[in-house]
């Protein structure tokens, strides 16, 4: 008797039994997701020939991921990020036509109600770093400038830290909300963002270390741009020549989002970047 065939048939029967257990799920999408999850989770364990000790180790790891979460830290998002799952959901759900600025991961450091600034103002608000001027425009796919687009920006400072990572700061730094002018242009001052390591003191950090993976994200500015009649764009702008571009631990780099940041005679750095939004028939607020 071929023992492996009997085993495979038994394992298949187990998958089908578990899938059948979800058969009466009223929500069709939940039913579909759970049926596929069971299929691929079992397939993964079978292909890896997962031992019970390894399974326990995985349970301990996920337990630690949950216990590391707090009001100001989301270790599960970090785990999703380093597994490429966050970027995969961006790719699957937020694809833009050619000519539009590409989206990338949202990241964990956005905060609601960032301070508003006028064009030309310094959003650094005391952040440590080398001076930087950012000029840009917001256009529709047709090339038409989009007046009054809401441009939200947030970034790490010279130390590679976001303001929210400094609990005693008491004020927003290097983040703000601007409104594009009638011709779609905007500009502001800030500091040059620097590379930073994703939080490495938790279970996800241990996984990166065990896998000899870099925790360092290449330097970037986060943008979220909203305009009536257009899909909201969530993206980053990276710095050409950054030594971490090829090893972003969250897989968020796209070539079209890497820009030249040019040193100016006065010692400041200038970034010029134009954003192209995808028209939408629906409002895309929130
Ligand atoms: Fe970031």
mmCIF file of C-alpha atoms and ligand atoms in Angstrom:
data_model
loop_
_atom_site.group_PDB
_atom_site.id
_atom_site.type_symbol
_atom_site.label_atom_id
_atom_site.label_comp_id
_atom_site.label_asym_id
_atom_site.label_seq_id
_atom_site.Cartn_x
_atom_site.Cartn_y
_atom_site.Cartn_z
ATOM 1 C CA UNK A 1 0.000 0.000 0.000
ATOM 2 C CA UNK A 2 1.259 3.461 -0.937
ATOM 3 C CA UNK A 3 1.331 5.200 2.413
ATOM 4 C CA UNK A 4 1.976 8.719 1.024
ATOM 5 C CA UNK A 5 -1.125 8.539 -1.207
ATOM 6 C CA UNK A 6 -3.284 7.464 1.700
ATOM 7 C CA UNK A 7 -1.852 10.354 3.730
ATOM 8 C CA UNK A 8 -2.508 12.885 0.967
ATOM 9 C CA UNK A 9 -6.082 11.697 0.597
ATOM 10 C CA UNK A 10 -6.560 12.033 4.352
ATOM 11 C CA UNK A 11 -5.086 15.509 4.317
ATOM 12 C CA UNK A 12 -7.330 16.500 1.403
ATOM 13 C CA UNK A 13 -10.330 15.176 3.340
ATOM 14 C CA UNK A 14 -9.334 17.381 6.274
ATOM 15 C CA UNK A 15 -9.167 20.490 4.073
ATOM 16 C CA UNK A 16 -12.580 19.746 2.617
ATOM 17 C CA UNK A 17 -14.059 19.080 6.051
ATOM 18 C CA UNK A 18 -12.807 22.441 7.315
ATOM 19 C CA UNK A 19 -14.039 24.221 4.187
ATOM 20 C CA UNK A 20 -17.453 22.577 4.595
ATOM 21 C CA UNK A 21 -17.572 23.915 8.142
ATOM 22 C CA UNK A 22 -17.730 27.407 6.615
ATOM 23 C CA UNK A 23 -20.412 26.465 4.079
ATOM 24 C CA UNK A 24 -23.273 28.146 5.932
ATOM 25 C CA UNK A 25 -21.505 31.470 6.360
ATOM 26 C CA UNK A 26 -24.203 34.040 5.392
ATOM 27 C CA UNK A 27 -21.723 36.660 4.169
ATOM 28 C CA UNK A 28 -20.594 35.359 0.754
ATOM 29 C CA UNK A 29 -17.322 37.297 0.788
ATOM 30 C CA UNK A 30 -16.390 36.019 4.255
ATOM 31 C CA UNK A 31 -17.209 32.497 3.092
ATOM 32 C CA UNK A 32 -14.993 32.899 0.019
ATOM 33 C CA UNK A 33 -12.105 34.351 2.026
ATOM 34 C CA UNK A 34 -12.229 31.647 4.718
ATOM 35 C CA UNK A 35 -12.499 28.841 2.154
ATOM 36 C CA UNK A 36 -9.406 30.134 0.333
ATOM 37 C CA UNK A 37 -7.555 30.812 3.582
ATOM 38 C CA UNK A 38 -8.085 27.209 4.696
ATOM 39 C CA UNK A 39 -6.939 25.932 1.300
ATOM 40 C CA UNK A 40 -3.710 27.944 1.282
ATOM 41 C CA UNK A 41 -2.955 27.667 5.001
ATOM 42 C CA UNK A 42 -3.205 23.891 4.800
ATOM 43 C CA UNK A 43 -1.258 23.917 1.559
ATOM 44 C CA UNK A 44 1.504 25.941 3.217
ATOM 45 C CA UNK A 45 1.729 23.633 6.242
ATOM 46 C CA UNK A 46 1.738 20.540 4.021
ATOM 47 C CA UNK A 47 4.401 21.863 1.664
ATOM 48 C CA UNK A 48 6.587 23.002 4.574
ATOM 49 C CA UNK A 49 5.947 19.692 6.416
ATOM 50 C CA UNK A 50 5.393 21.909 9.458
ATOM 51 C CA UNK A 51 6.327 20.184 12.731
ATOM 52 C CA UNK A 52 4.284 20.657 15.877
ATOM 53 C CA UNK A 53 7.182 22.446 17.546
ATOM 54 C CA UNK A 54 7.408 24.869 14.595
ATOM 55 C CA UNK A 55 3.671 25.433 14.783
ATOM 56 C CA UNK A 56 3.964 26.234 18.518
ATOM 57 C CA UNK A 57 6.834 28.597 17.708
ATOM 58 C CA UNK A 58 4.594 30.353 15.177
ATOM 59 C CA UNK A 59 1.821 30.660 17.765
ATOM 60 C CA UNK A 60 4.267 32.139 20.272
ATOM 61 C CA UNK A 61 5.480 34.598 17.627
ATOM 62 C CA UNK A 62 1.954 35.770 16.744
ATOM 63 C CA UNK A 63 1.113 36.044 20.438
ATOM 64 C CA UNK A 64 4.110 38.317 20.918
ATOM 65 C CA UNK A 65 3.099 40.376 17.865
ATOM 66 C CA UNK A 66 -0.304 40.971 19.461
ATOM 67 C CA UNK A 67 1.165 41.757 22.867
ATOM 68 C CA UNK A 68 3.499 44.340 21.290
ATOM 69 C CA UNK A 69 0.566 46.343 19.893
ATOM 70 C CA UNK A 70 -0.503 49.461 21.790
ATOM 71 C CA UNK A 71 -2.263 52.768 21.144
ATOM 72 C CA UNK A 72 0.848 54.083 19.409
ATOM 73 C CA UNK A 73 2.238 50.899 17.882
ATOM 74 C CA UNK A 74 0.752 48.370 15.466
ATOM 75 C CA UNK A 75 3.049 45.360 15.204
ATOM 76 C CA UNK A 76 0.605 43.402 13.003
ATOM 77 C CA UNK A 77 0.743 46.147 10.341
ATOM 78 C CA UNK A 78 4.514 45.981 10.597
ATOM 79 C CA UNK A 79 4.364 42.204 10.095
ATOM 80 C CA UNK A 80 2.079 42.677 7.086
ATOM 81 C CA UNK A 81 4.520 45.288 5.744
ATOM 82 C CA UNK A 82 7.651 43.129 6.004
ATOM 83 C CA UNK A 83 5.824 40.176 4.412
ATOM 84 C CA UNK A 84 4.929 42.384 1.444
ATOM 85 C CA UNK A 85 1.214 41.890 2.132
ATOM 86 C CA UNK A 86 0.560 45.612 2.622
ATOM 87 C CA UNK A 87 2.192 46.443 -0.712
ATOM 88 C CA UNK A 88 0.325 43.567 -2.362
ATOM 89 C CA UNK A 89 -3.018 45.017 -1.285
ATOM 90 C CA UNK A 90 -1.941 48.399 -2.717
ATOM 91 C CA UNK A 91 -1.029 46.708 -6.010
ATOM 92 C CA UNK A 92 -4.279 44.727 -6.143
ATOM 93 C CA UNK A 93 -6.656 47.533 -5.231
ATOM 94 C CA UNK A 94 -5.100 50.837 -6.162
ATOM 95 C CA UNK A 95 -3.633 50.318 -9.619
ATOM 96 C CA UNK A 96 -3.468 53.573 -11.615
ATOM 97 C CA UNK A 97 -3.442 54.047 -15.383
ATOM 98 C CA UNK A 98 -0.125 54.820 -17.088
ATOM 99 C CA UNK A 99 0.740 58.455 -16.616
ATOM 100 C CA UNK A 100 -0.640 58.673 -13.081
ATOM 101 C CA UNK A 101 1.617 58.907 -10.059
ATOM 102 C CA UNK A 102 1.945 55.442 -8.522
ATOM 103 C CA UNK A 103 0.687 54.790 -5.000
ATOM 104 C CA UNK A 104 2.610 53.038 -2.273
ATOM 105 C CA UNK A 105 2.136 51.938 1.334
ATOM 106 C CA UNK A 106 0.423 54.278 3.805
ATOM 107 C CA UNK A 107 2.694 53.478 6.750
ATOM 108 C CA UNK A 108 1.942 53.805 10.461
ATOM 109 C CA UNK A 109 2.936 57.433 11.126
ATOM 110 C CA UNK A 110 0.056 59.414 9.622
ATOM 111 C CA UNK A 111 -2.051 61.354 12.122
ATOM 112 C CA UNK A 112 -5.433 62.973 11.665
ATOM 113 C CA UNK A 113 -5.807 66.733 11.962
ATOM 114 C CA UNK A 114 -2.256 67.734 11.099
ATOM 115 C CA UNK A 115 -1.705 71.514 11.197
ATOM 116 C CA UNK A 116 -2.624 73.539 8.117
ATOM 117 C CA UNK A 117 -0.053 75.724 6.406
ATOM 118 C CA UNK A 118 -0.062 78.297 3.632
ATOM 119 C CA UNK A 119 2.101 77.779 0.574
ATOM 120 C CA UNK A 120 5.687 78.814 1.221
ATOM 121 C CA UNK A 121 5.531 78.166 4.973
ATOM 122 C CA UNK A 122 7.858 75.923 6.995
ATOM 123 C CA UNK A 123 6.077 72.706 8.015
ATOM 124 C CA UNK A 124 9.196 71.592 9.899
ATOM 125 C CA UNK A 125 7.993 73.647 12.851
ATOM 126 C CA UNK A 126 11.279 73.157 14.684
ATOM 127 C CA UNK A 127 12.144 69.677 13.362
ATOM 128 C CA UNK A 128 15.862 68.871 13.384
ATOM 129 C CA UNK A 129 17.433 68.674 9.953
ATOM 130 C CA UNK A 130 18.972 70.252 6.905
ATOM 131 C CA UNK A 131 16.737 72.881 5.240
ATOM 132 C CA UNK A 132 14.695 71.722 2.303
ATOM 133 C CA UNK A 133 12.321 73.349 -0.179
ATOM 134 C CA UNK A 134 9.655 71.268 -1.876
ATOM 135 C CA UNK A 135 7.836 72.520 -4.959
ATOM 136 C CA UNK A 136 5.202 70.561 -6.798
ATOM 137 C CA UNK A 137 2.017 70.551 -8.745
ATOM 138 C CA UNK A 138 -1.132 68.482 -8.891
ATOM 139 C CA UNK A 139 -2.537 67.629 -12.299
ATOM 140 C CA UNK A 140 -5.215 65.356 -13.666
ATOM 141 C CA UNK A 141 -4.381 62.557 -16.095
ATOM 142 C CA UNK A 142 -5.444 64.861 -18.959
ATOM 143 C CA UNK A 143 -2.695 67.289 -17.945
ATOM 144 C CA UNK A 144 -5.144 69.836 -16.581
ATOM 145 C CA UNK A 145 -3.987 71.455 -13.328
ATOM 146 C CA UNK A 146 -6.202 70.629 -10.363
ATOM 147 C CA UNK A 147 -6.912 73.780 -8.336
ATOM 148 C CA UNK A 148 -7.314 73.621 -4.567
ATOM 149 C CA UNK A 149 -6.130 70.007 -4.164
ATOM 150 C CA UNK A 150 -5.438 69.127 -0.525
ATOM 151 C CA UNK A 151 -1.798 68.104 -0.110
ATOM 152 C CA UNK A 152 -0.922 66.373 3.147
ATOM 153 C CA UNK A 153 2.701 65.594 3.894
ATOM 154 C CA UNK A 154 4.516 63.853 6.743
ATOM 155 C CA UNK A 155 8.100 62.740 7.190
ATOM 156 C CA UNK A 156 10.941 61.708 9.477
ATOM 157 C CA UNK A 157 13.524 64.276 10.562
ATOM 158 C CA UNK A 158 17.316 64.290 10.558
ATOM 159 C CA UNK A 159 17.344 61.618 13.282
ATOM 160 C CA UNK A 160 15.059 59.367 11.249
ATOM 161 C CA UNK A 161 12.208 59.922 13.698
ATOM 162 C CA UNK A 162 8.617 61.077 13.220
ATOM 163 C CA UNK A 163 7.202 63.584 15.696
ATOM 164 C CA UNK A 164 4.829 60.921 17.052
ATOM 165 C CA UNK A 165 7.857 58.853 18.080
ATOM 166 C CA UNK A 166 8.874 61.634 20.468
ATOM 167 C CA UNK A 167 6.283 61.412 23.250
ATOM 168 C CA UNK A 168 7.426 64.571 25.051
ATOM 169 C CA UNK A 169 7.413 66.788 21.967
ATOM 170 C CA UNK A 170 3.887 68.118 22.442
ATOM 171 C CA UNK A 171 3.552 69.556 18.934
ATOM 172 C CA UNK A 172 3.394 68.457 15.314
ATOM 173 C CA UNK A 173 6.675 68.666 13.434
ATOM 174 C CA UNK A 174 7.499 67.931 9.801
ATOM 175 C CA UNK A 175 3.883 67.276 8.927
ATOM 176 C CA UNK A 176 1.158 69.490 7.590
ATOM 177 C CA UNK A 177 -1.726 70.086 5.225
ATOM 178 C CA UNK A 178 -1.565 72.567 2.353
ATOM 179 C CA UNK A 179 -3.897 73.566 -0.449
ATOM 180 C CA UNK A 180 -2.693 73.759 -4.021
ATOM 181 C CA UNK A 181 -3.117 77.110 -5.764
ATOM 182 C CA UNK A 182 -5.519 77.727 -8.641
ATOM 183 C CA UNK A 183 -2.846 76.563 -11.097
ATOM 184 C CA UNK A 184 -2.308 73.320 -9.137
ATOM 185 C CA UNK A 185 1.060 74.388 -7.756
ATOM 186 C CA UNK A 186 2.177 74.176 -4.137
ATOM 187 C CA UNK A 187 5.388 74.667 -2.215
ATOM 188 C CA UNK A 188 6.620 74.496 1.339
ATOM 189 C CA UNK A 189 9.776 74.347 3.412
ATOM 190 C CA UNK A 190 10.806 71.549 5.724
ATOM 191 C CA UNK A 191 13.876 69.443 6.558
ATOM 192 C CA UNK A 192 15.525 66.775 4.427
ATOM 193 C CA UNK A 193 14.086 63.374 5.458
ATOM 194 C CA UNK A 194 16.619 60.739 6.437
ATOM 195 C CA UNK A 195 16.478 56.920 6.331
ATOM 196 C CA UNK A 196 15.094 55.244 9.437
ATOM 197 C CA UNK A 197 14.831 51.722 10.793
ATOM 198 C CA UNK A 198 11.349 50.327 11.285
ATOM 199 C CA UNK A 199 10.846 49.482 14.976
ATOM 200 C CA UNK A 200 13.312 46.643 15.553
ATOM 201 C CA UNK A 201 12.777 45.944 19.258
ATOM 202 C CA UNK A 202 9.716 43.713 18.829
ATOM 203 C CA UNK A 203 9.022 40.273 17.330
ATOM 204 C CA UNK A 204 9.029 41.618 13.746
ATOM 205 C CA UNK A 205 12.466 43.117 14.382
ATOM 206 C CA UNK A 206 13.655 39.741 15.685
ATOM 207 C CA UNK A 207 12.334 38.091 12.521
ATOM 208 C CA UNK A 208 14.223 40.583 10.334
ATOM 209 C CA UNK A 209 17.378 39.962 12.368
ATOM 210 C CA UNK A 210 16.991 36.178 12.174
ATOM 211 C CA UNK A 211 16.556 36.526 8.407
ATOM 212 C CA UNK A 212 19.538 38.883 8.068
ATOM 213 C CA UNK A 213 17.223 41.501 6.568
ATOM 214 C CA UNK A 214 17.763 45.227 6.817
ATOM 215 C CA UNK A 215 15.310 47.189 8.976
ATOM 216 C CA UNK A 216 16.206 50.476 7.262
ATOM 217 C CA UNK A 217 13.692 52.271 5.083
ATOM 218 C CA UNK A 218 15.119 54.576 2.424
ATOM 219 C CA UNK A 219 14.439 58.260 3.139
ATOM 220 C CA UNK A 220 11.086 59.505 1.879
ATOM 221 C CA UNK A 221 8.335 62.082 2.128
ATOM 222 C CA UNK A 222 4.802 60.766 2.593
ATOM 223 C CA UNK A 223 2.073 62.417 0.557
ATOM 224 C CA UNK A 224 -1.689 62.046 0.605
ATOM 225 C CA UNK A 225 -3.384 64.160 -2.056
ATOM 226 C CA UNK A 226 -7.126 64.611 -2.277
ATOM 227 C CA UNK A 227 -9.014 66.456 -4.982
ATOM 228 C CA UNK A 228 -12.641 66.546 -6.014
ATOM 229 C CA UNK A 229 -13.431 64.178 -8.860
ATOM 230 C CA UNK A 230 -10.195 62.239 -8.417
ATOM 231 C CA UNK A 231 -9.010 59.155 -6.573
ATOM 232 C CA UNK A 232 -7.059 59.972 -3.439
ATOM 233 C CA UNK A 233 -3.340 59.365 -3.953
ATOM 234 C CA UNK A 234 -1.278 57.917 -1.095
ATOM 235 C CA UNK A 235 2.386 57.717 -1.944
ATOM 236 C CA UNK A 236 6.020 58.522 -1.061
ATOM 237 C CA UNK A 237 8.781 60.433 -2.834
ATOM 238 C CA UNK A 238 12.217 58.838 -2.337
ATOM 239 C CA UNK A 239 15.723 60.284 -2.792
ATOM 240 C CA UNK A 240 17.796 59.107 -5.753
ATOM 241 C CA UNK A 241 21.080 57.567 -4.618
ATOM 242 C CA UNK A 242 19.720 56.491 -1.232
ATOM 243 C CA UNK A 243 21.689 53.432 -0.112
ATOM 244 C CA UNK A 244 18.556 51.656 1.127
ATOM 245 C CA UNK A 245 16.447 51.903 -2.060
ATOM 246 C CA UNK A 246 17.160 48.281 -3.005
ATOM 247 C CA UNK A 247 16.402 46.810 0.413
ATOM 248 C CA UNK A 248 13.267 48.586 1.634
ATOM 249 C CA UNK A 249 11.931 46.210 4.317
ATOM 250 C CA UNK A 250 8.317 47.072 3.389
ATOM 251 C CA UNK A 251 8.819 46.822 -0.413
ATOM 252 C CA UNK A 252 7.356 50.296 -0.998
ATOM 253 C CA UNK A 253 9.905 51.656 -3.502
ATOM 254 C CA UNK A 254 8.884 52.200 -7.119
ATOM 255 C CA UNK A 255 11.293 53.640 -9.651
ATOM 256 C CA UNK A 256 8.834 56.365 -10.687
ATOM 257 C CA UNK A 257 8.743 57.651 -7.100
ATOM 258 C CA UNK A 258 12.514 58.163 -6.857
ATOM 259 C CA UNK A 259 13.411 61.811 -7.470
ATOM 260 C CA UNK A 260 16.443 64.083 -7.556
ATOM 261 C CA UNK A 261 16.873 66.199 -4.435
ATOM 262 C CA UNK A 262 19.298 68.885 -5.508
ATOM 263 C CA UNK A 263 21.654 70.786 -3.266
ATOM 264 C CA UNK A 264 21.291 74.537 -3.838
ATOM 265 C CA UNK A 265 23.995 77.242 -3.640
ATOM 266 C CA UNK A 266 22.534 78.476 -0.342
ATOM 267 C CA UNK A 267 23.005 75.034 1.243
ATOM 268 C CA UNK A 268 19.355 74.038 1.128
ATOM 269 C CA UNK A 269 18.021 71.059 -0.824
ATOM 270 C CA UNK A 270 15.351 71.421 -3.507
ATOM 271 C CA UNK A 271 12.829 68.763 -4.485
ATOM 272 C CA UNK A 272 10.517 69.362 -7.442
ATOM 273 C CA UNK A 273 7.828 66.732 -7.997
ATOM 274 C CA UNK A 274 4.614 66.772 -9.990
ATOM 275 C CA UNK A 275 1.721 64.537 -9.037
ATOM 276 C CA UNK A 276 -0.816 63.186 -11.506
ATOM 277 C CA UNK A 277 -4.160 62.010 -10.111
ATOM 278 C CA UNK A 278 -6.557 59.511 -11.627
ATOM 279 C CA UNK A 279 -10.014 60.940 -12.399
ATOM 280 C CA UNK A 280 -12.852 59.254 -10.602
ATOM 281 C CA UNK A 281 -16.573 59.472 -11.049
ATOM 282 C CA UNK A 282 -17.014 59.168 -7.287
ATOM 283 C CA UNK A 283 -16.065 61.392 -4.403
ATOM 284 C CA UNK A 284 -12.997 59.964 -2.706
ATOM 285 C CA UNK A 285 -12.942 61.792 0.569
ATOM 286 C CA UNK A 286 -12.519 60.376 4.098
HETATM 287 FE FE1 LIG B 1 7.712 56.723 6.510
#
